[in-house]
Short mmCIF file of C-alpha atoms and ligand atoms in Angstrom, two decimals:
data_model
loop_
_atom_site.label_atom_id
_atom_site.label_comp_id
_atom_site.label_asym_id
_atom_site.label_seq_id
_atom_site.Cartn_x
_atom_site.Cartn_y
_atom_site.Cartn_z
CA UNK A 258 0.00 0.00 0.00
CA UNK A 259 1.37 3.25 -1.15
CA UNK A 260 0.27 6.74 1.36
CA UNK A 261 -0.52 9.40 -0.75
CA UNK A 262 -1.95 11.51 1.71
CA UNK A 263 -2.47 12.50 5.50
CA UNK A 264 -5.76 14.56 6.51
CA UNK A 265 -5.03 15.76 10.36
CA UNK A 266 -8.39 16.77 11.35
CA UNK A 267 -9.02 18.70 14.61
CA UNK A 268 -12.54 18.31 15.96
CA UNK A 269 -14.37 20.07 18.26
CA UNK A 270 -16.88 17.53 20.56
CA UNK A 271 -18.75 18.97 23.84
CA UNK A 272 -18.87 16.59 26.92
CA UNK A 273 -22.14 14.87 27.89
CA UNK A 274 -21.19 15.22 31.20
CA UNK A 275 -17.95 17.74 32.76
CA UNK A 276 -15.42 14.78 33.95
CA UNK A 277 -13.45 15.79 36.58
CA UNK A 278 -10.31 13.47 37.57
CA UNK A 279 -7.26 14.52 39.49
CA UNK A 280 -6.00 16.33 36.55
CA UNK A 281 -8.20 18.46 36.44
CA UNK A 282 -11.68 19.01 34.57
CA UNK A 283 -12.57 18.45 31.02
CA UNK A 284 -15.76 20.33 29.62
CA UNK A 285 -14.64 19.71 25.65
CA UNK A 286 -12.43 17.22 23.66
CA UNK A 287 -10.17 18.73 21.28
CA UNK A 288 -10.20 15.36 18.88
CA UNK A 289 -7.57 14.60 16.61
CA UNK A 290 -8.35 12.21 14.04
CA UNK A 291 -5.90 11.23 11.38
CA UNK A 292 -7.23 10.16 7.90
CA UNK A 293 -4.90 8.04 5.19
CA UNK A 294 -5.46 8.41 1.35
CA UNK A 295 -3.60 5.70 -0.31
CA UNK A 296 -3.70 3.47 -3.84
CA UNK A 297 -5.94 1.13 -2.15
CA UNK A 298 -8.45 3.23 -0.30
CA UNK A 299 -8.68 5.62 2.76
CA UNK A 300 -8.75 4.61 6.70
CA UNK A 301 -9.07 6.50 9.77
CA UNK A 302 -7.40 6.95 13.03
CA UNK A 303 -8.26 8.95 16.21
CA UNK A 304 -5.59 10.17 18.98
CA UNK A 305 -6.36 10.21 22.61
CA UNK A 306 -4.11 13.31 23.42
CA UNK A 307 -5.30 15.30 25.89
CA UNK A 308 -6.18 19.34 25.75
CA UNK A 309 -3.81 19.92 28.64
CA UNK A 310 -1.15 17.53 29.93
CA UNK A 311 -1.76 15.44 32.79
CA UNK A 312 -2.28 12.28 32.05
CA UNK A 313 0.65 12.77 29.99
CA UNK A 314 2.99 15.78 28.40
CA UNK A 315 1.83 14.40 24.75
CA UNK A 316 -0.97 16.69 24.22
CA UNK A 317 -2.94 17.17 21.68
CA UNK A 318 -0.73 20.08 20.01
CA UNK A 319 2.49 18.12 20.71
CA UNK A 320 0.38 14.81 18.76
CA UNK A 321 -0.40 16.68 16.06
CA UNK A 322 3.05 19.19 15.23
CA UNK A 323 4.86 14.99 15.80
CA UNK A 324 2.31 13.76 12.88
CA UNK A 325 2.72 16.94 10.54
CA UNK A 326 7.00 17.09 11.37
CA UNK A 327 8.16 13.56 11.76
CA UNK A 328 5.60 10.72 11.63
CA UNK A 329 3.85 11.42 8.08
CA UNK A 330 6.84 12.24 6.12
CA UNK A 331 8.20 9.27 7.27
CA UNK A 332 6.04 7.52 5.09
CA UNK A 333 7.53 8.71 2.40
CA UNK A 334 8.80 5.85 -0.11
CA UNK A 335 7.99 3.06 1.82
CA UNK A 336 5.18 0.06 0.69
CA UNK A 337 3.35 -0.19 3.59
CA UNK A 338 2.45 -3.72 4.71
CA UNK A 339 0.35 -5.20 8.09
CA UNK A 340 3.36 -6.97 8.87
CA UNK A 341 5.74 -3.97 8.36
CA UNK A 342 4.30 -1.27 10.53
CA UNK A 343 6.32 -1.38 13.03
CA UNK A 344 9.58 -0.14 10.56
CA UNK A 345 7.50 2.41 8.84
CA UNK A 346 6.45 4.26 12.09
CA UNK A 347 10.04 3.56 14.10
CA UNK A 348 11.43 6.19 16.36
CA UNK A 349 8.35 7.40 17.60
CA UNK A 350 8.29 5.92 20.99
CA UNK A 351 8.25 9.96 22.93
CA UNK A 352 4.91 10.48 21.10
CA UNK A 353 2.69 6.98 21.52
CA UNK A 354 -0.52 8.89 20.83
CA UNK A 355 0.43 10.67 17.82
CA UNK A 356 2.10 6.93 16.83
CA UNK A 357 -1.24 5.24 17.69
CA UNK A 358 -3.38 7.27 15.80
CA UNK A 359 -1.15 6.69 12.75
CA UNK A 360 -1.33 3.21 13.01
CA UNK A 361 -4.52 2.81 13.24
CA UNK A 362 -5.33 4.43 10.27
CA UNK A 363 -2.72 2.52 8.34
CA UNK A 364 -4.36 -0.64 9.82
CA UNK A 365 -7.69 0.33 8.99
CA UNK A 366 -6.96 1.12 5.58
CA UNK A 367 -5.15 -1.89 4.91
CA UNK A 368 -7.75 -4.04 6.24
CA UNK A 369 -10.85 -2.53 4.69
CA UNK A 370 -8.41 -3.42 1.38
CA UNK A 371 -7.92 -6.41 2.73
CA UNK A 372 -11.59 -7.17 3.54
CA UNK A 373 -10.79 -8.26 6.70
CA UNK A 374 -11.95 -6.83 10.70
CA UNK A 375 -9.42 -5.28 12.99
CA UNK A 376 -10.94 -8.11 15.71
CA UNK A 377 -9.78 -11.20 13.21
CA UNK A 378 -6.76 -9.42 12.74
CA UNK A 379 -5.81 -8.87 16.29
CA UNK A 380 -6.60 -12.55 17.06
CA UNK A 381 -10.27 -11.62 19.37
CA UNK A 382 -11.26 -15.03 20.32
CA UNK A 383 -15.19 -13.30 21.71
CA UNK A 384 -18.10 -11.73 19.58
CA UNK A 385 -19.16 -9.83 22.49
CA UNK A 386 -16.97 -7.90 25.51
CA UNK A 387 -18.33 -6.91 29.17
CA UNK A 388 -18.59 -3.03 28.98
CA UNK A 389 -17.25 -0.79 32.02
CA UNK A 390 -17.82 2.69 32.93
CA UNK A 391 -15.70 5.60 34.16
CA UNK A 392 -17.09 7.76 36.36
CA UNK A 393 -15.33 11.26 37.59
CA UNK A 394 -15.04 12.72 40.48
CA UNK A 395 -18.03 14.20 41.74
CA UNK A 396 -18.63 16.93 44.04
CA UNK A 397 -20.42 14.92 47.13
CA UNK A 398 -21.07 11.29 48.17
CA UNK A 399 -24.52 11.97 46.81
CA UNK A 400 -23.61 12.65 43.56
CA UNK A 401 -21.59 9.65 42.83
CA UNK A 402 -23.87 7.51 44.16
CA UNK A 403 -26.29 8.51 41.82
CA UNK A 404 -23.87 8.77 39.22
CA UNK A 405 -23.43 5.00 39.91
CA UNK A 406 -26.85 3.95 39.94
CA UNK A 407 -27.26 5.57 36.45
CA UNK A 408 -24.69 3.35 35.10
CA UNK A 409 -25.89 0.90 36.87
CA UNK A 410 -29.37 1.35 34.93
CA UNK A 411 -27.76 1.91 32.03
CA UNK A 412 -26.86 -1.90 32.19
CA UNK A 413 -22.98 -1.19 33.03
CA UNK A 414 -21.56 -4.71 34.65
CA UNK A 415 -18.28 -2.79 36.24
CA UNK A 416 -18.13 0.87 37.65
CA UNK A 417 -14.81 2.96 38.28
CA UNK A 418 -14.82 5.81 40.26
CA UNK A 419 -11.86 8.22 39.82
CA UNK A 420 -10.60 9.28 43.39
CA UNK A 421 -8.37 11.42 44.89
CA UNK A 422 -7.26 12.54 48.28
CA UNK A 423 -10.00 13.77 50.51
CA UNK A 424 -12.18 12.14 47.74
CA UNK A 425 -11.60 7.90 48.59
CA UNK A 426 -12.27 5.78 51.13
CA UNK A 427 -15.77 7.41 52.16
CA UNK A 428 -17.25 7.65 48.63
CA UNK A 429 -15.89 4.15 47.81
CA UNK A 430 -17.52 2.66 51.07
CA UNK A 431 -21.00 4.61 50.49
CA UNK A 432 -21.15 2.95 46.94
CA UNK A 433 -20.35 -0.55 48.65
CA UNK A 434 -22.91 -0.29 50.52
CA UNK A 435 -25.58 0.32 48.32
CA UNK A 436 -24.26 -1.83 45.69
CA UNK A 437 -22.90 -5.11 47.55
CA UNK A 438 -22.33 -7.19 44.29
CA UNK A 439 -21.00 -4.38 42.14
CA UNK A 440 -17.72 -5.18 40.39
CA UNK A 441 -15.79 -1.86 41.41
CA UNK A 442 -12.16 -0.62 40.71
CA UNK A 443 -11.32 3.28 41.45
CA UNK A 444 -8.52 5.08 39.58
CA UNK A 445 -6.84 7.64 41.38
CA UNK A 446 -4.50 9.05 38.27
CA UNK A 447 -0.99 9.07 40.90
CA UNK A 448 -2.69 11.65 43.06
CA UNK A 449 -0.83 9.72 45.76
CA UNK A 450 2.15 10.08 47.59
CA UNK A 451 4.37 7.05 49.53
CA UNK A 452 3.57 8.18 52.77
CA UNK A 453 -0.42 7.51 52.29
CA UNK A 454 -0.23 4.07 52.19
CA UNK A 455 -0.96 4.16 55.90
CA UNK A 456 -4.71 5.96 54.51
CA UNK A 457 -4.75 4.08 51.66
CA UNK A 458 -4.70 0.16 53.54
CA UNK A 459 -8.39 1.42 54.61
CA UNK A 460 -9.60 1.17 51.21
CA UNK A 461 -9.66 -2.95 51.65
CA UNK A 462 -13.07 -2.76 52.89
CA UNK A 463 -14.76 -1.76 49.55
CA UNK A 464 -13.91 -4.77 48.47
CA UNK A 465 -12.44 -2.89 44.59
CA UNK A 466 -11.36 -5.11 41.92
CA UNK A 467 -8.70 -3.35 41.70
CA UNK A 468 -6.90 0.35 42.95
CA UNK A 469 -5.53 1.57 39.80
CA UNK A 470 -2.35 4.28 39.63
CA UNK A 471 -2.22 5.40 43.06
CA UNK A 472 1.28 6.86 42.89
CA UNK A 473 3.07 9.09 40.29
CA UNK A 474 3.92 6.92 36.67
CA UNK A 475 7.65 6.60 37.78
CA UNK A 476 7.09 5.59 41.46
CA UNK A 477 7.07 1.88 40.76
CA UNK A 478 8.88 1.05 44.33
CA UNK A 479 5.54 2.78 46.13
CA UNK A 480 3.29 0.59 44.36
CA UNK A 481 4.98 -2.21 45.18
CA UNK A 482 4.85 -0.87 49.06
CA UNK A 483 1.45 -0.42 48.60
CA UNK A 484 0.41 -3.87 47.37
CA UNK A 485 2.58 -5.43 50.17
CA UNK A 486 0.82 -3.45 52.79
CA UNK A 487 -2.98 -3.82 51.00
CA UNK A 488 -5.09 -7.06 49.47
CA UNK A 489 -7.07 -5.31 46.78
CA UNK A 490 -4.61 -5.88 43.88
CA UNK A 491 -2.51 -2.59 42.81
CA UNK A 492 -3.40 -1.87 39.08
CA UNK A 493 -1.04 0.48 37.01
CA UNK A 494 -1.69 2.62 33.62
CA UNK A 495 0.16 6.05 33.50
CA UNK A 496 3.40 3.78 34.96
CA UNK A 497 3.19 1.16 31.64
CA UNK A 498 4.32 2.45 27.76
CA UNK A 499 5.70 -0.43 26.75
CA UNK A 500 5.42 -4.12 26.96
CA UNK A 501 9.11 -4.30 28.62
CA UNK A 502 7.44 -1.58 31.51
CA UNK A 503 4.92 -4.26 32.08
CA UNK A 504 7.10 -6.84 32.28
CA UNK A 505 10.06 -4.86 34.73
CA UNK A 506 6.75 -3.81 37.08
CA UNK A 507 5.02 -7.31 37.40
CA UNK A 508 8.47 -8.74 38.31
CA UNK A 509 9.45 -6.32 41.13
CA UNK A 510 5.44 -7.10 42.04
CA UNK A 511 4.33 -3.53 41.72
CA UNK A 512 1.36 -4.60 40.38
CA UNK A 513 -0.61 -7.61 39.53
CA UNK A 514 -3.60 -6.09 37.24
CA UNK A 515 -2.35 -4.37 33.92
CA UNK A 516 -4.55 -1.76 32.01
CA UNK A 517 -4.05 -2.27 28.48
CA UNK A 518 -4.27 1.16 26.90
CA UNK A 519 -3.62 1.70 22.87
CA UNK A 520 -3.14 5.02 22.62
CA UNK A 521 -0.91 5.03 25.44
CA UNK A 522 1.53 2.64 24.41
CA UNK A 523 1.50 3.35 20.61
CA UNK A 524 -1.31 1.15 19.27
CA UNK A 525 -2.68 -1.11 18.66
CA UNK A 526 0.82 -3.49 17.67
CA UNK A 527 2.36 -2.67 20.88
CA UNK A 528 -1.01 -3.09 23.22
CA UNK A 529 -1.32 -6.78 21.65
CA UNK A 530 2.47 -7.36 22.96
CA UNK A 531 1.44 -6.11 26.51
CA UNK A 532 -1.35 -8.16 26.75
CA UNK A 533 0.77 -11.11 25.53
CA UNK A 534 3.47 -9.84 28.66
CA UNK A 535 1.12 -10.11 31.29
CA UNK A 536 -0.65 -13.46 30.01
CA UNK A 537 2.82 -15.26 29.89
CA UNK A 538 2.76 -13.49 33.35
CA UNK A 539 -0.38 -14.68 34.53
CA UNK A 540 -1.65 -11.30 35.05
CA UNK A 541 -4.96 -10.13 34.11
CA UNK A 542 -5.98 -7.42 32.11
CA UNK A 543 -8.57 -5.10 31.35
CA UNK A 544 -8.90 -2.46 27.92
CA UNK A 545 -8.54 1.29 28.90
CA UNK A 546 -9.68 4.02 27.05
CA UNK A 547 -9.60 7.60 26.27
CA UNK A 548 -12.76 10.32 26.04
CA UNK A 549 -12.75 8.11 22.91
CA UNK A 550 -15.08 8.52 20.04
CA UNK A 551 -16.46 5.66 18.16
CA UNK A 552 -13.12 5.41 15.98
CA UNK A 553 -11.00 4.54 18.60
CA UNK A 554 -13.90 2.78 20.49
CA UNK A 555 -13.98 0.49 17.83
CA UNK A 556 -10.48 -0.82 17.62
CA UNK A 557 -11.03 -0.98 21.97
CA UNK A 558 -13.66 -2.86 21.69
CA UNK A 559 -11.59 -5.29 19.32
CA UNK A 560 -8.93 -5.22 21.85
CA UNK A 561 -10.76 -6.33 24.48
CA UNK A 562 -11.84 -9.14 22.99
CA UNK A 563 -8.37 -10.54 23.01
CA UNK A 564 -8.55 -13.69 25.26
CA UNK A 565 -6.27 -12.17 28.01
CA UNK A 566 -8.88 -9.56 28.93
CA UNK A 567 -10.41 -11.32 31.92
CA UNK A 568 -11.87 -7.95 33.84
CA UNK A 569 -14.49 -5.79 31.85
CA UNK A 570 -12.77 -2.62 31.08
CA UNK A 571 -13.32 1.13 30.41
CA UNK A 572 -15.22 0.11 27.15
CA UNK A 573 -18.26 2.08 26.75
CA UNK A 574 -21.04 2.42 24.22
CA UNK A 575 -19.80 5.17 21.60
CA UNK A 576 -22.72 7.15 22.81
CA UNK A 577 -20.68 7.81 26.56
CA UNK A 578 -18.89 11.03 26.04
CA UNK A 579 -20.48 12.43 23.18
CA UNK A 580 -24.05 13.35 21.68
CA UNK A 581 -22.16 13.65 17.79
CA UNK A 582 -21.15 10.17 16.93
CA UNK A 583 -18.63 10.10 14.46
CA UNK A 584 -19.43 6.37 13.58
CA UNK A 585 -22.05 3.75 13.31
CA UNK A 586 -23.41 3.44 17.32
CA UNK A 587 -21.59 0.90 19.39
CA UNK A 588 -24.22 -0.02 22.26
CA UNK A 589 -24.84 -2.02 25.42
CA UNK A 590 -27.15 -4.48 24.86
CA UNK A 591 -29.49 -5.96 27.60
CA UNK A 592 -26.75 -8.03 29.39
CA UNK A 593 -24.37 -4.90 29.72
CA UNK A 594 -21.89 -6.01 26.80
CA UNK A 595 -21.18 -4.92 23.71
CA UNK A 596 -21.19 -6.63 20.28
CA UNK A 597 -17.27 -6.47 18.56
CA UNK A 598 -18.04 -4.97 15.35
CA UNK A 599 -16.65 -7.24 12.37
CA UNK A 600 -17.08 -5.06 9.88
CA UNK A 601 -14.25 -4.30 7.13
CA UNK A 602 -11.11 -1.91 8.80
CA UNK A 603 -11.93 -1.00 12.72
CA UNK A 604 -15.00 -2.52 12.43
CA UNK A 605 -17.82 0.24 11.82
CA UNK A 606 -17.98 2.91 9.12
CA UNK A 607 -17.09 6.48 9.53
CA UNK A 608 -19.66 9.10 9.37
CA UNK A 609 -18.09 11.91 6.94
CA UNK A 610 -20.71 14.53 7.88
CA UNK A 611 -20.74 14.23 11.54
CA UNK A 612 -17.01 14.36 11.17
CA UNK A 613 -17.53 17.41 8.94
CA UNK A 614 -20.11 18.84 11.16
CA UNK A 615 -17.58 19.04 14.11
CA UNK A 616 -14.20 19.98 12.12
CA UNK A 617 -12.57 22.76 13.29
CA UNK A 618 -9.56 22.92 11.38
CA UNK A 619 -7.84 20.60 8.67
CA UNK A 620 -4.62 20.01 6.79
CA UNK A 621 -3.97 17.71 4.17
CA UNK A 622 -0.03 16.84 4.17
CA UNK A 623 0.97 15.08 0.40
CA UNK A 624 3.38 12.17 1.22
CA UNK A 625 6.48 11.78 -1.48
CA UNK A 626 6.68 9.05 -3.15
CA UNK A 627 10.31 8.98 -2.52
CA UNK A 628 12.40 8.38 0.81
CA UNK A 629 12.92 11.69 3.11
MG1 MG B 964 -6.35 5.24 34.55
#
């Protein structure tokens, strides 16, 4: 497959809902979605960089000036193959989002030529995947209780609650109690420091599936303090870009749950190696997301169907963050899962006008046929 062109879209998408984590608060995503022309057909990506760092310093601005300065001309020259990604995007390990969002419109295009779904491709051995719901930090106990309960409704089978300090233990034991049976996790996004693991060993009673990123991303020893001194099983995300991280944290038993998290690691190539780490490992794992529209929701959703995803994960309908879906709807049905599209490419066909309807801004960057 020969690129011919890169679209870099920005898009403009309100919240549903304001999400608040220890970050900070989000009222708007500033989508970047990444569109391939090539000699066999188009495919489309979506990046998960943030507005403002936090999560991580790849924001959307860095994504998108790493696309437009390094990542697309890179293409230049090269036949582009399923089994030769990895060469074509190379050296782009200090932007995974920007990486990720290439990739997966490489893959899509290639597989829509190929007639073949990103869930085949990826080796999904399920049709259908457990979905899981984020919820932010709200301002009282009241309020996340009822945030819960409308998930809950809504037919979600797991619920995490983003905490932080001041926000934990008493919100996490007030949903316990009115939910018994709930499969729970809370992420706290390394608002943490070492010295409240004394705080944090209360946090055993809400029975969690798992505490996820309680200390900063490079702070591996306090996790492992952590799940000495705790039994709810230590989960990590910020701390993991790679499949070696996953590998170096499991064995110095800083964690035993991994969240698998495409966009963080650099897509969908590299997530498939982590979850391979941490089965060889024995260690579950569970599909993260971003405020992800249906394109990247898709290729999730895919993801999670791998057979090492034994906890439901962060994998919503399409309809979670947004009320403009930018693809065919991906939806709960009545037992709280969703259906892993096996259509052509990610799996569900882009809507051009929606995407239209939202674009803020757009550059088309011509790739050379020859080397750079
Ligand atoms: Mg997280």
């Amino acid at each position: 497959m020969r690129v011919e062109a890169v679209e870099l879209r920005r898009c403009q998408l309100p919240l549903r809902e304001v999400f608040r984590t220890s970050y900070g608060v989000e009222r708007t995503r500033d989508v970047l979605l990444v569109r391939v022309r090539t000699d066999v057909g188009d495919g489309w990506g979506e990046c998960g960089a943030p507005a403002a760092p936090g999560y991580t310093d790849e924001t959307v601005e860095v994504a998108h000036r790493a696309l437009r300065d390094r990542l697309v001309p890179a293409l230049g020259g090269h036949d582009v193959h399923l089994d030769g990604l990895d060469a074509v995007l190379d050296g782009s390990c200090d932007t995974p989002m920007a990486r990720a969002a290439l990739e997966l419109a490489l893959i899509d295009a290639l597989l829509r030529a190929g007639n073949q779904s990103v869930a085949h491709w990826l080796g999904a051995t399920r049709t259908r995947v457990p979905a899981g719901i984020a919820l932010g930090v709200e301002a009282t106990i009241d309020d996340s209780l009822a945030r819960v309960a409308g998930a809950v409704d809504a037919g979600y089978r797991r619920v995490k609650l983003k905490i932080e300090p001041g926000r934990d233990v008493a919100v996490l034991d007030a949903v316990r109690a009115a939910f018994p049976d709930l499969a729970l996790q809370a992420d706290a996004n390394g608002a943490y420091r070492g010295d409240d693991i004394e705080h944090l060993r209360a946090i055993d009673a809400a029975r969690l599936q798992c505490i996820e990123q309680p200390f900063p991303a490079d702070d591996l020893a306090a996790h492992a303090a952590l799940a000495r001194a705790i039994a709810t099983p230590v989960c990590l995300d910020e701390s993991i870009r790679s499949s070696s991280d996953a590998a170096r944290a499991i064995d110095m038993a800083a964690c035993s749950v991994v969240n698998v998290k495409a966009a963080r690691v650099g897509g969908l190539l590299e997530a498939r190696r982590l979850h391979d780490a941490c089965v060889e490992r024995e260690v579950p794992v569970w599909c993260g997301g971003m405020l992800d529209t249906g394109i990247a929701r898709a290729a999730n959703v895919a993801l999670a169907a791998l057979p090492g995803f034994t906890i439901p994960g962060d994998v919503s309908g399409s309809d979670r963050w947004f009320d403009v879906e930018l693809t065919q709807p991906l939806r709960l049905d009545d037992d709280g899962c969703i259906r892993v599209p096996n259509g052509v490419g990610i799996g569900v066909d882009v809507d051009g006008d929606a995407i239209e309807s939202c674009t803020e801004s757009s550059e088309v960057l011509p790739v050379s046929p020859r080397r750079s």
